[in-house]
mmCIF file of C-alpha atoms and ligand atoms in Angstrom:
data_model
loop_
_atom_site.group_PDB
_atom_site.id
_atom_site.type_symbol
_atom_site.label_atom_id
_atom_site.label_comp_id
_atom_site.label_asym_id
_atom_site.label_seq_id
_atom_site.Cartn_x
_atom_site.Cartn_y
_atom_site.Cartn_z
ATOM 1 C CA MET W 162 -64.706 14.929 -23.717
ATOM 2 C CA PHE W 163 -62.150 17.348 -22.363
ATOM 3 C CA ARG W 164 -61.253 18.462 -25.840
ATOM 4 C CA SER W 165 -64.840 19.602 -26.239
ATOM 5 C CA MET W 166 -64.819 21.165 -22.767
ATOM 6 C CA LEU W 167 -61.845 23.261 -23.771
ATOM 7 C CA VAL W 168 -63.291 24.143 -27.117
ATOM 8 C CA ARG W 169 -66.575 25.397 -25.615
ATOM 9 C CA SER W 170 -65.297 28.881 -24.798
ATOM 10 C CA SER W 171 -62.427 28.830 -27.266
ATOM 11 C CA SER W 172 -63.419 32.133 -28.833
ATOM 12 C CA SER W 173 -62.275 34.188 -25.870
ATOM 13 C CA ALA W 174 -58.813 35.663 -25.745
ATOM 14 C CA LYS W 175 -58.512 34.513 -22.147
ATOM 15 C CA GLN W 176 -59.008 30.933 -23.221
ATOM 16 C CA ALA W 177 -56.205 31.323 -25.724
ATOM 17 C CA VAL W 178 -53.932 32.519 -22.937
ATOM 18 C CA ILE W 179 -54.870 29.518 -20.814
ATOM 19 C CA ARG W 180 -54.200 27.203 -23.773
ATOM 20 C CA ARG W 181 -50.773 28.765 -24.350
ATOM 21 C CA SER W 182 -49.964 28.302 -20.700
ATOM 22 C CA PHE W 183 -50.763 24.591 -21.072
ATOM 23 C CA SER W 184 -48.098 24.231 -23.702
ATOM 24 C CA SER W 185 -45.582 26.235 -21.677
ATOM 25 C CA GLY W 186 -46.430 24.140 -18.633
ATOM 26 C CA SER W 187 -47.532 27.109 -16.489
ATOM 27 C CA VAL W 188 -51.164 26.158 -15.980
ATOM 28 C CA PRO W 189 -51.835 26.478 -12.225
ATOM 29 C CA GLU W 190 -51.313 23.527 -9.926
ATOM 30 C CA ARG W 191 -54.704 22.215 -8.781
ATOM 31 C CA LYS W 192 -55.337 19.455 -6.302
ATOM 32 C CA VAL W 193 -58.692 17.702 -6.660
ATOM 33 C CA ALA W 194 -59.883 15.290 -3.963
ATOM 34 C CA ILE W 195 -62.652 12.761 -4.592
ATOM 35 C CA LEU W 196 -64.307 11.391 -1.427
ATOM 36 C CA GLY W 197 -66.013 8.094 -2.208
ATOM 37 C CA ALA W 198 -63.508 7.474 -5.007
ATOM 38 C CA ALA W 199 -63.839 3.690 -5.066
ATOM 39 C CA GLY W 200 -67.599 3.724 -5.662
ATOM 40 C CA GLY W 201 -69.780 3.436 -8.720
ATOM 41 C CA ILE W 202 -69.463 7.156 -9.446
ATOM 42 C CA GLY W 203 -66.065 7.607 -7.816
ATOM 43 C CA GLN W 204 -64.146 5.271 -10.132
ATOM 44 C CA PRO W 205 -65.243 6.652 -13.513
ATOM 45 C CA LEU W 206 -65.062 10.166 -12.062
ATOM 46 C CA ALA W 207 -61.466 9.483 -11.004
ATOM 47 C CA LEU W 208 -60.756 8.364 -14.563
ATOM 48 C CA LEU W 209 -62.300 11.498 -16.070
ATOM 49 C CA MET W 210 -60.497 13.823 -13.659
ATOM 50 C CA LYS W 211 -57.233 12.033 -14.503
ATOM 51 C CA LEU W 212 -57.895 12.986 -18.129
ATOM 52 C CA ASN W 213 -58.410 16.644 -17.218
ATOM 53 C CA PRO W 214 -55.272 18.696 -17.919
ATOM 54 C CA LEU W 215 -56.323 21.304 -15.335
ATOM 55 C CA VAL W 216 -55.658 18.797 -12.535
ATOM 56 C CA SER W 217 -52.088 18.434 -11.242
ATOM 57 C CA SER W 218 -52.815 16.256 -8.197
ATOM 58 C CA LEU W 219 -55.653 13.773 -7.842
ATOM 59 C CA SER W 220 -56.391 12.551 -4.336
ATOM 60 C CA LEU W 221 -58.640 9.482 -4.174
ATOM 61 C CA TYR W 222 -60.211 8.845 -0.769
ATOM 62 C CA ASP W 223 -62.614 6.115 0.331
ATOM 63 C CA ILE W 224 -63.154 3.899 3.342
ATOM 64 C CA ALA W 225 -62.100 0.891 1.201
ATOM 65 C CA ASN W 226 -60.419 -0.115 -2.065
ATOM 66 C CA THR W 227 -58.657 3.125 -2.983
ATOM 67 C CA PRO W 228 -55.151 1.621 -3.358
ATOM 68 C CA GLY W 229 -56.344 -0.436 -6.327
ATOM 69 C CA VAL W 230 -58.252 2.405 -7.946
ATOM 70 C CA ALA W 231 -55.303 4.783 -7.507
ATOM 71 C CA ALA W 232 -52.780 2.265 -8.879
ATOM 72 C CA ASP W 233 -54.996 1.625 -11.894
ATOM 73 C CA VAL W 234 -55.834 5.255 -12.722
ATOM 74 C CA GLY W 235 -52.268 6.322 -11.863
ATOM 75 C CA HIS W 236 -50.832 4.416 -14.827
ATOM 76 C CA ILE W 237 -52.587 6.738 -17.266
ATOM 77 C CA ASN W 238 -50.018 9.027 -18.900
ATOM 78 C CA THR W 239 -51.644 12.388 -18.207
ATOM 79 C CA ARG W 240 -50.584 15.379 -16.096
ATOM 80 C CA SER W 241 -51.796 14.662 -12.593
ATOM 81 C CA GLU W 242 -50.104 12.612 -9.955
ATOM 82 C CA VAL W 243 -52.555 10.213 -8.276
ATOM 83 C CA VAL W 244 -52.547 9.177 -4.628
ATOM 84 C CA GLY W 245 -55.032 6.807 -3.001
ATOM 85 C CA TYR W 246 -55.987 7.275 0.664
ATOM 86 C CA MET W 247 -58.017 4.737 2.598
ATOM 87 C CA GLY W 248 -59.761 5.080 5.945
ATOM 88 C CA ASP W 249 -60.337 7.829 8.457
ATOM 89 C CA ASP W 250 -56.703 8.074 9.512
ATOM 90 C CA ASN W 251 -55.750 9.192 6.022
ATOM 91 C CA LEU W 252 -58.557 11.680 5.410
ATOM 92 C CA ALA W 253 -56.475 14.666 6.535
ATOM 93 C CA LYS W 254 -53.716 13.891 4.038
ATOM 94 C CA ALA W 255 -56.273 13.311 1.305
ATOM 95 C CA LEU W 256 -57.728 16.779 1.882
ATOM 96 C CA GLU W 257 -54.716 18.939 2.689
ATOM 97 C CA GLY W 258 -54.061 21.500 -0.039
ATOM 98 C CA ALA W 259 -57.162 20.575 -2.051
ATOM 99 C CA ASP W 260 -58.564 23.293 -4.321
ATOM 100 C CA LEU W 261 -61.662 21.269 -5.133
ATOM 101 C CA VAL W 262 -63.324 18.445 -3.197
ATOM 102 C CA ILE W 263 -65.894 16.294 -4.994
ATOM 103 C CA ILE W 264 -68.144 14.191 -2.737
ATOM 104 C CA PRO W 265 -69.882 11.112 -4.162
ATOM 105 C CA ALA W 266 -69.572 9.193 -0.856
ATOM 106 C CA GLY W 267 -72.661 7.412 0.405
ATOM 107 C CA VAL W 268 -75.271 4.851 -0.462
ATOM 108 C CA PRO W 269 -77.302 4.931 -3.695
ATOM 109 C CA ARG W 270 -81.016 4.193 -4.157
ATOM 110 C CA LYS W 271 -82.646 0.874 -4.910
ATOM 111 C CA PRO W 272 -85.997 0.570 -6.759
ATOM 112 C CA GLY W 273 -88.892 1.914 -4.692
ATOM 113 C CA MET W 274 -86.750 4.334 -2.674
ATOM 114 C CA THR W 275 -86.751 8.117 -2.825
ATOM 115 C CA ARG W 276 -83.534 10.103 -2.496
ATOM 116 C CA ASP W 277 -84.766 11.217 0.911
ATOM 117 C CA ASP W 278 -84.733 7.555 2.010
ATOM 118 C CA LEU W 279 -80.921 7.830 1.824
ATOM 119 C CA PHE W 280 -80.893 10.665 4.367
ATOM 120 C CA ASN W 281 -80.368 8.536 7.482
ATOM 121 C CA ILE W 282 -77.095 7.053 6.217
ATOM 122 C CA ASN W 283 -75.743 9.751 3.929
ATOM 123 C CA ALA W 284 -76.385 12.729 6.213
ATOM 124 C CA GLY W 285 -73.955 11.292 8.769
ATOM 125 C CA ILE W 286 -71.332 10.529 6.116
ATOM 126 C CA VAL W 287 -71.546 14.050 4.704
ATOM 127 C CA LYS W 288 -71.430 15.579 8.183
ATOM 128 C CA ASN W 289 -68.195 13.736 9.027
ATOM 129 C CA LEU W 290 -66.553 14.498 5.712
ATOM 130 C CA CYS W 291 -67.483 18.191 5.917
ATOM 131 C CA THR W 292 -66.144 18.411 9.471
ATOM 132 C CA ALA W 293 -62.797 17.200 8.100
ATOM 133 C CA ILE W 294 -62.955 19.566 5.123
ATOM 134 C CA ALA W 295 -63.488 22.501 7.513
ATOM 135 C CA LYS W 296 -60.317 21.497 9.309
ATOM 136 C CA TYR W 297 -57.972 20.424 6.537
ATOM 137 C CA CYS W 298 -58.952 22.385 3.387
ATOM 138 C CA PRO W 299 -61.277 25.202 4.486
ATOM 139 C CA HIS W 300 -60.684 27.191 1.290
ATOM 140 C CA ALA W 301 -61.570 24.429 -1.175
ATOM 141 C CA LEU W 302 -64.590 24.500 -3.460
ATOM 142 C CA ILE W 303 -67.009 21.678 -2.599
ATOM 143 C CA ASN W 304 -68.990 19.761 -5.247
ATOM 144 C CA MET W 305 -71.663 17.783 -3.370
ATOM 145 C CA ILE W 306 -72.969 14.749 -5.265
ATOM 146 C CA SER W 307 -74.179 12.594 -2.321
ATOM 147 C CA ASN W 308 -77.950 12.368 -2.065
ATOM 148 C CA PRO W 309 -80.316 13.768 -1.017
ATOM 149 C CA VAL W 310 -78.523 16.812 -2.461
ATOM 150 C CA ASN W 311 -81.455 19.052 -1.428
ATOM 151 C CA SER W 312 -80.499 18.278 2.197
ATOM 152 C CA THR W 313 -76.777 17.399 2.055
ATOM 153 C CA VAL W 314 -75.830 20.869 0.802
ATOM 154 C CA PRO W 315 -77.618 22.608 3.720
ATOM 155 C CA ILE W 316 -75.957 20.084 6.075
ATOM 156 C CA ALA W 317 -72.540 21.029 4.690
ATOM 157 C CA ALA W 318 -73.340 24.740 5.069
ATOM 158 C CA GLU W 319 -74.325 24.289 8.725
ATOM 159 C CA ILE W 320 -71.215 22.236 9.506
ATOM 160 C CA PHE W 321 -69.043 24.898 7.889
ATOM 161 C CA LYS W 322 -70.862 27.664 9.812
ATOM 162 C CA LYS W 323 -70.212 25.865 13.087
ATOM 163 C CA ALA W 324 -66.524 25.618 12.145
ATOM 164 C CA GLY W 325 -66.501 29.359 11.389
ATOM 165 C CA MET W 326 -65.267 28.989 7.820
ATOM 166 C CA TYR W 327 -68.490 28.938 5.784
ATOM 167 C CA ASP W 328 -68.149 30.706 2.468
ATOM 168 C CA GLU W 329 -71.376 30.358 0.512
ATOM 169 C CA LYS W 330 -69.496 31.013 -2.726
ATOM 170 C CA LYS W 331 -67.635 27.731 -2.367
ATOM 171 C CA LEU W 332 -70.418 25.237 -1.783
ATOM 172 C CA PHE W 333 -72.174 23.621 -4.763
ATOM 173 C CA GLY W 334 -74.792 20.907 -5.083
ATOM 174 C CA VAL W 335 -74.094 19.111 -8.348
ATOM 175 C CA THR W 336 -77.243 19.191 -10.487
ATOM 176 C CA THR W 337 -75.409 18.871 -13.808
ATOM 177 C CA LEU W 338 -76.881 15.427 -14.468
ATOM 178 C CA ASP W 339 -80.334 17.008 -14.650
ATOM 179 C CA VAL W 340 -79.017 19.406 -17.290
ATOM 180 C CA VAL W 341 -77.289 16.566 -19.170
ATOM 181 C CA ARG W 342 -80.553 14.596 -19.203
ATOM 182 C CA ALA W 343 -82.691 17.580 -20.193
ATOM 183 C CA LYS W 344 -80.346 18.273 -23.119
ATOM 184 C CA THR W 345 -80.411 14.644 -24.283
ATOM 185 C CA PHE W 346 -84.184 14.262 -24.033
ATOM 186 C CA TYR W 347 -84.865 17.660 -25.642
ATOM 187 C CA ALA W 348 -82.526 16.981 -28.572
ATOM 188 C CA GLY W 349 -84.382 13.717 -29.242
ATOM 189 C CA LYS W 350 -87.797 15.387 -29.385
ATOM 190 C CA ALA W 351 -86.734 18.629 -31.049
ATOM 191 C CA ASN W 352 -84.642 16.745 -33.607
ATOM 192 C CA VAL W 353 -81.676 19.094 -33.190
ATOM 193 C CA PRO W 354 -77.979 18.200 -32.739
ATOM 194 C CA VAL W 355 -77.544 17.370 -29.061
ATOM 195 C CA ALA W 356 -74.143 19.058 -28.874
ATOM 196 C CA GLU W 357 -75.787 22.413 -29.667
ATOM 197 C CA VAL W 358 -78.522 22.132 -27.036
ATOM 198 C CA ASN W 359 -78.701 24.228 -23.889
ATOM 199 C CA VAL W 360 -81.423 23.856 -21.259
ATOM 200 C CA PRO W 361 -81.287 25.467 -17.809
ATOM 201 C CA VAL W 362 -82.600 23.316 -14.968
ATOM 202 C CA ILE W 363 -83.589 25.036 -11.736
ATOM 203 C CA GLY W 364 -84.917 24.190 -8.266
ATOM 204 C CA GLY W 365 -83.316 21.186 -6.606
ATOM 205 C CA HIS W 366 -82.323 17.601 -7.292
ATOM 206 C CA ALA W 367 -85.239 15.272 -6.508
ATOM 207 C CA GLY W 368 -88.517 14.571 -8.325
ATOM 208 C CA VAL W 369 -90.667 17.657 -8.805
ATOM 209 C CA THR W 370 -87.963 19.912 -7.352
ATOM 210 C CA ILE W 371 -86.086 19.363 -10.649
ATOM 211 C CA LEU W 372 -87.527 21.959 -13.030
ATOM 212 C CA PRO W 373 -86.127 22.086 -16.572
ATOM 213 C CA LEU W 374 -86.853 25.369 -18.360
ATOM 214 C CA PHE W 375 -87.575 24.115 -21.857
ATOM 215 C CA SER W 376 -89.087 27.510 -22.737
ATOM 216 C CA GLN W 377 -85.477 28.791 -22.637
ATOM 217 C CA ALA W 378 -83.992 25.814 -24.490
ATOM 218 C CA THR W 379 -81.804 26.505 -27.498
ATOM 219 C CA PRO W 380 -81.956 25.828 -30.410
ATOM 220 C CA GLN W 381 -85.629 26.726 -30.150
ATOM 221 C CA ALA W 382 -88.195 24.200 -31.319
ATOM 222 C CA ASN W 383 -91.927 24.419 -31.565
ATOM 223 C CA LEU W 384 -92.883 21.551 -29.251
ATOM 224 C CA SER W 385 -96.470 20.968 -28.156
ATOM 225 C CA SER W 386 -97.427 21.399 -24.516
ATOM 226 C CA ASP W 387 -97.959 17.625 -24.258
ATOM 227 C CA VAL W 388 -94.414 16.992 -25.417
ATOM 228 C CA LEU W 389 -93.046 19.654 -23.042
ATOM 229 C CA THR W 390 -94.961 18.095 -20.142
ATOM 230 C CA ALA W 391 -93.594 14.646 -21.012
ATOM 231 C CA LEU W 392 -90.035 16.003 -21.354
ATOM 232 C CA THR W 393 -90.308 17.693 -17.964
ATOM 233 C CA LYS W 394 -91.556 14.517 -16.323
ATOM 234 C CA ARG W 395 -88.835 12.395 -17.947
ATOM 235 C CA THR W 396 -86.155 14.804 -16.712
ATOM 236 C CA GLN W 397 -87.636 14.760 -13.207
ATOM 237 C CA ASP W 398 -87.775 10.951 -13.250
ATOM 238 C CA GLY W 399 -84.412 10.425 -14.981
ATOM 239 C CA GLY W 400 -82.724 9.110 -11.852
ATOM 240 C CA THR W 401 -85.578 6.712 -11.146
ATOM 241 C CA GLU W 402 -85.463 5.486 -14.758
ATOM 242 C CA VAL W 403 -81.831 4.424 -14.189
ATOM 243 C CA VAL W 404 -82.483 2.998 -10.710
ATOM 244 C CA GLU W 405 -85.257 0.801 -12.114
ATOM 245 C CA ALA W 406 -83.204 -0.289 -15.128
ATOM 246 C CA LYS W 407 -80.328 -1.264 -12.809
ATOM 247 C CA ALA W 408 -82.852 -3.300 -10.792
ATOM 248 C CA GLY W 409 -81.189 -3.122 -7.384
ATOM 249 C CA LYS W 410 -77.588 -2.627 -8.561
ATOM 250 C CA GLY W 411 -77.490 1.075 -7.767
ATOM 251 C CA SER W 412 -78.261 4.356 -9.499
ATOM 252 C CA ALA W 413 -76.675 6.447 -12.231
ATOM 253 C CA THR W 414 -72.889 6.165 -12.094
ATOM 254 C CA LEU W 415 -71.485 6.633 -15.599
ATOM 255 C CA SER W 416 -73.676 9.557 -16.670
ATOM 256 C CA MET W 417 -73.141 11.022 -13.189
ATOM 257 C CA ALA W 418 -69.381 10.699 -13.473
ATOM 258 C CA TYR W 419 -69.601 12.500 -16.830
ATOM 259 C CA ALA W 420 -71.789 15.230 -15.326
ATOM 260 C CA GLY W 421 -69.574 15.515 -12.226
ATOM 261 C CA ALA W 422 -66.482 15.821 -14.403
ATOM 262 C CA LEU W 423 -68.128 18.545 -16.506
ATOM 263 C CA PHE W 424 -69.054 20.525 -13.411
ATOM 264 C CA ALA W 425 -65.654 20.066 -11.769
ATOM 265 C CA ASP W 426 -63.988 21.205 -14.982
ATOM 266 C CA ALA W 427 -66.164 24.342 -14.954
ATOM 267 C CA CYS W 428 -65.183 25.037 -11.327
ATOM 268 C CA LEU W 429 -61.467 24.642 -12.174
ATOM 269 C CA LYS W 430 -61.826 26.940 -15.175
ATOM 270 C CA GLY W 431 -63.488 29.508 -12.919
ATOM 271 C CA LEU W 432 -60.696 29.203 -10.352
ATOM 272 C CA ASN W 433 -58.152 29.687 -13.143
ATOM 273 C CA GLY W 434 -59.810 32.926 -14.251
ATOM 274 C CA VAL W 435 -61.477 31.744 -17.447
ATOM 275 C CA PRO W 436 -64.316 34.241 -18.051
ATOM 276 C CA ASP W 437 -68.002 33.509 -18.608
ATOM 277 C CA VAL W 438 -68.118 30.031 -17.130
ATOM 278 C CA ILE W 439 -71.812 29.464 -16.419
ATOM 279 C CA GLU W 440 -73.377 26.245 -15.151
ATOM 280 C CA CYS W 441 -76.528 25.354 -13.228
ATOM 281 C CA SER W 442 -75.900 24.419 -9.605
ATOM 282 C CA TYR W 443 -77.732 24.175 -6.280
ATOM 283 C CA VAL W 444 -76.254 26.974 -4.173
ATOM 284 C CA GLN W 445 -77.094 29.426 -1.411
ATOM 285 C CA SER W 446 -79.421 31.812 -3.154
ATOM 286 C CA THR W 447 -81.696 34.820 -2.806
ATOM 287 C CA ILE W 448 -83.434 34.559 -6.149
ATOM 288 C CA THR W 449 -86.445 32.897 -4.506
ATOM 289 C CA GLU W 450 -87.508 32.865 -0.849
ATOM 290 C CA LEU W 451 -85.690 29.529 -0.416
ATOM 291 C CA PRO W 452 -82.171 29.720 1.053
ATOM 292 C CA PHE W 453 -80.795 27.121 -1.382
ATOM 293 C CA PHE W 454 -81.863 26.900 -4.981
ATOM 294 C CA ALA W 455 -80.445 25.611 -8.261
ATOM 295 C CA SER W 456 -80.105 28.067 -11.102
ATOM 296 C CA LYS W 457 -77.488 29.308 -13.525
ATOM 297 C CA VAL W 458 -74.379 30.438 -11.704
ATOM 298 C CA ARG W 459 -71.335 32.326 -12.985
ATOM 299 C CA LEU W 460 -68.150 30.669 -11.720
ATOM 300 C CA GLY W 461 -64.987 32.584 -10.946
ATOM 301 C CA LYS W 462 -61.771 32.688 -8.969
ATOM 302 C CA ASN W 463 -63.640 32.490 -5.656
ATOM 303 C CA GLY W 464 -66.345 30.041 -6.699
ATOM 304 C CA VAL W 465 -69.801 31.542 -7.230
ATOM 305 C CA GLU W 466 -69.354 34.970 -8.773
ATOM 306 C CA GLU W 467 -73.003 35.585 -9.531
ATOM 307 C CA VAL W 468 -76.255 33.697 -9.113
ATOM 308 C CA LEU W 469 -78.159 34.538 -12.277
ATOM 309 C CA ASP W 470 -81.868 35.179 -12.143
ATOM 310 C CA LEU W 471 -84.340 32.773 -13.639
ATOM 311 C CA GLY W 472 -85.295 34.690 -16.780
ATOM 312 C CA PRO W 473 -88.791 34.501 -18.268
ATOM 313 C CA LEU W 474 -90.771 31.369 -17.365
ATOM 314 C CA SER W 475 -93.765 29.884 -19.205
ATOM 315 C CA ASP W 476 -97.009 29.524 -17.252
ATOM 316 C CA PHE W 477 -96.313 25.777 -16.964
ATOM 317 C CA GLU W 478 -92.867 26.507 -15.489
ATOM 318 C CA LYS W 479 -94.280 29.147 -13.125
ATOM 319 C CA GLU W 480 -96.671 26.505 -11.789
ATOM 320 C CA GLY W 481 -93.803 24.019 -11.486
ATOM 321 C CA LEU W 482 -91.771 26.570 -9.560
ATOM 322 C CA GLU W 483 -94.535 27.159 -7.015
ATOM 323 C CA ALA W 484 -95.208 23.414 -6.761
ATOM 324 C CA LEU W 485 -91.594 22.530 -5.943
ATOM 325 C CA LYS W 486 -91.139 25.031 -3.131
ATOM 326 C CA PRO W 487 -92.792 23.140 -0.227
ATOM 327 C CA GLU W 488 -90.756 19.958 -0.813
ATOM 328 C CA LEU W 489 -87.504 21.818 -1.321
ATOM 329 C CA LYS W 490 -88.132 23.950 1.773
ATOM 330 C CA SER W 491 -88.751 20.894 3.934
ATOM 331 C CA SER W 492 -85.634 19.091 2.603
ATOM 332 C CA ILE W 493 -83.530 22.154 3.402
ATOM 333 C CA GLU W 494 -85.006 22.400 6.903
ATOM 334 C CA LYS W 495 -84.405 18.693 7.487
ATOM 335 C CA GLY W 496 -80.720 19.125 6.627
ATOM 336 C CA VAL W 497 -80.316 22.208 8.808
ATOM 337 C CA LYS W 498 -82.018 20.486 11.750
ATOM 338 C CA PHE W 499 -79.854 17.369 11.410
ATOM 339 C CA ALA W 500 -76.621 19.358 11.357
ATOM 340 C CA ASN W 501 -77.593 21.274 14.481
ATOM 341 C CA GLN W 502 -78.870 18.450 16.655
HETATM 342 N N1 LIG R 833 -76.145 14.459 -7.542
HETATM 343 C C1 LIG R 833 -76.486 13.569 -8.447
HETATM 344 O O1 LIG R 833 -76.944 13.911 -9.524
HETATM 345 C C2 LIG R 833 -76.277 12.103 -8.178
HETATM 346 C C3 LIG R 833 -76.308 11.197 -9.244
HETATM 347 C C4 LIG R 833 -76.083 9.852 -8.988
HETATM 348 C C5 LIG R 833 -75.845 9.418 -7.673
HETATM 349 N N2 LIG R 833 -75.814 10.328 -6.676
HETATM 350 C C6 LIG R 833 -75.519 9.899 -5.299
HETATM 351 O O2 LIG R 833 -74.127 9.674 -5.177
HETATM 352 C C7 LIG R 833 -73.899 8.787 -4.074
HETATM 353 C C8 LIG R 833 -72.924 7.686 -4.463
HETATM 354 O O3 LIG R 833 -73.463 6.879 -5.462
HETATM 355 P P1 LIG R 833 -72.630 5.615 -6.033
HETATM 356 O O4 LIG R 833 -73.467 4.989 -7.066
HETATM 357 O O5 LIG R 833 -71.249 6.022 -6.365
HETATM 358 O O6 LIG R 833 -72.620 4.678 -4.730
HETATM 359 P P2 LIG R 833 -71.583 3.495 -4.375
HETATM 360 O O7 LIG R 833 -72.142 2.751 -3.241
HETATM 361 O O8 LIG R 833 -71.240 2.751 -5.615
HETATM 362 O O9 LIG R 833 -70.265 4.280 -3.919
HETATM 363 C C9 LIG R 833 -70.235 5.052 -2.763
HETATM 364 C C10 LIG R 833 -68.848 5.008 -2.217
HETATM 365 O O10 LIG R 833 -68.835 5.824 -1.044
HETATM 366 C C11 LIG R 833 -67.962 5.195 -0.136
HETATM 367 N N3 LIG R 833 -68.163 5.680 1.210
HETATM 368 C C12 LIG R 833 -69.108 5.340 2.114
HETATM 369 N N4 LIG R 833 -68.912 6.011 3.265
HETATM 370 C C13 LIG R 833 -67.829 6.792 3.073
HETATM 371 C C14 LIG R 833 -67.123 7.702 3.892
HETATM 372 N N5 LIG R 833 -67.497 7.962 5.143
HETATM 373 N N6 LIG R 833 -66.056 8.334 3.355
HETATM 374 C C15 LIG R 833 -65.665 8.096 2.087
HETATM 375 N N7 LIG R 833 -66.285 7.232 1.277
HETATM 376 C C16 LIG R 833 -67.363 6.584 1.764
HETATM 377 C C17 LIG R 833 -68.233 3.706 -0.289
HETATM 378 O O11 LIG R 833 -67.173 2.923 0.223
HETATM 379 C C18 LIG R 833 -68.374 3.603 -1.811
HETATM 380 O O12 LIG R 833 -67.146 3.303 -2.422
HETATM 381 C C19 LIG R 833 -75.281 8.285 -3.669
HETATM 382 O O13 LIG R 833 -75.726 8.989 -2.542
HETATM 383 C C20 LIG R 833 -76.144 8.610 -4.869
HETATM 384 O O14 LIG R 833 -77.495 8.760 -4.540
HETATM 385 C C21 LIG R 833 -76.022 11.644 -6.896
HETATM 386 O O1 LIG R 834 -81.676 8.918 -8.786
HETATM 387 C C1 LIG R 834 -80.797 8.728 -7.955
HETATM 388 O O2 LIG R 834 -81.013 8.192 -6.873
HETATM 389 C C2 LIG R 834 -79.390 9.126 -8.274
HETATM 390 C C3 LIG R 834 -79.270 10.506 -8.810
HETATM 391 O O3 LIG R 834 -79.784 11.478 -7.959
HETATM 392 C C4 LIG R 834 -79.799 10.653 -10.209
HETATM 393 O O4 LIG R 834 -80.465 11.645 -10.486
HETATM 394 O O5 LIG R 834 -79.504 9.778 -11.041
#
């Protein structure tokens, strides 16, 4: 996977410089912390980050079971050192010096639940973890995976504001799994090689707030409106499809770890000065009237360098955009209210 990640922008001269620095050993030191590292997402994500040559130090934090995960992953003969930290008392050490913190801590859905049903438990977990981040690694980029992402990102922003260190360029809701799904489903219907497919996904990360822009998909394909409607619905329901298939044993973990590793890799490339790193993410935004919105984002040395505008939408997508706004607005407000109570 990481070979292909590196190859993606291999045409640029800058990438060649970065590659040369790998071989001379001068690629920057980067500490990545995973909070919730012993969980269903955390473990495969720890594995994938251990395989990433951009990582020099991998810090695995959870409330339980991290010594085993760290010992296991730590035997892999790749660049990063691995340290496991368990329990509140060790959270400071897990975070200190982190350049990137990835948060998959919290409970997953069971069949019949919405992501918002996780709010009561996960909001508190995210609040505590973000309070510690503000104290121990206030300059780190944050990749928020814990659901409901539409609310947990605004919670993190409010906690960081209260701590006086909020930098909107550094806070990301991870929506990469929606893009991964949209690419897979589109390739199947369009009969094009999946590795060549690009599909932006905008809005948020729950049900109708997930809006894939198949009108901008490449390679282009002449799909009927029925097929495009079905593809949109399948992308919006992708998480539920996995939750139901797992029948009470959790939600997407392996595809999420893959998506989380892709997004983290993009953030590290941005930090390292690789040009033209663009991914979709749920960030503070002014491209609609909503204060947080997922769209294409250019990543750079300080995190978000530019929130790209939406580009031309089909009539179907314009309707989808208007339809998602009330739910996304209320999820954002719920997060803001929780963080300030
Ligand atoms: N953004 C996305 O696209 C996406 C995709 C899949 C899952 N998710 C979400 O990711 C979260 C985790 O899913 P999972 O399947 O890995 O769940 P899981 O239950 O398998 O793992 C969660 C881990 O978090 C840990 N944890 C709980 N409280 C913690 C705390 N205070 N500090 C540190 N760790 C803590 C648990 O011990 C556990 O190991 C869920 O909220 C799920 O809905 C998001
Ligand atoms: O669906 C879920 O609850 C998990 C995650 O948000 C997903 O999209 O797979």
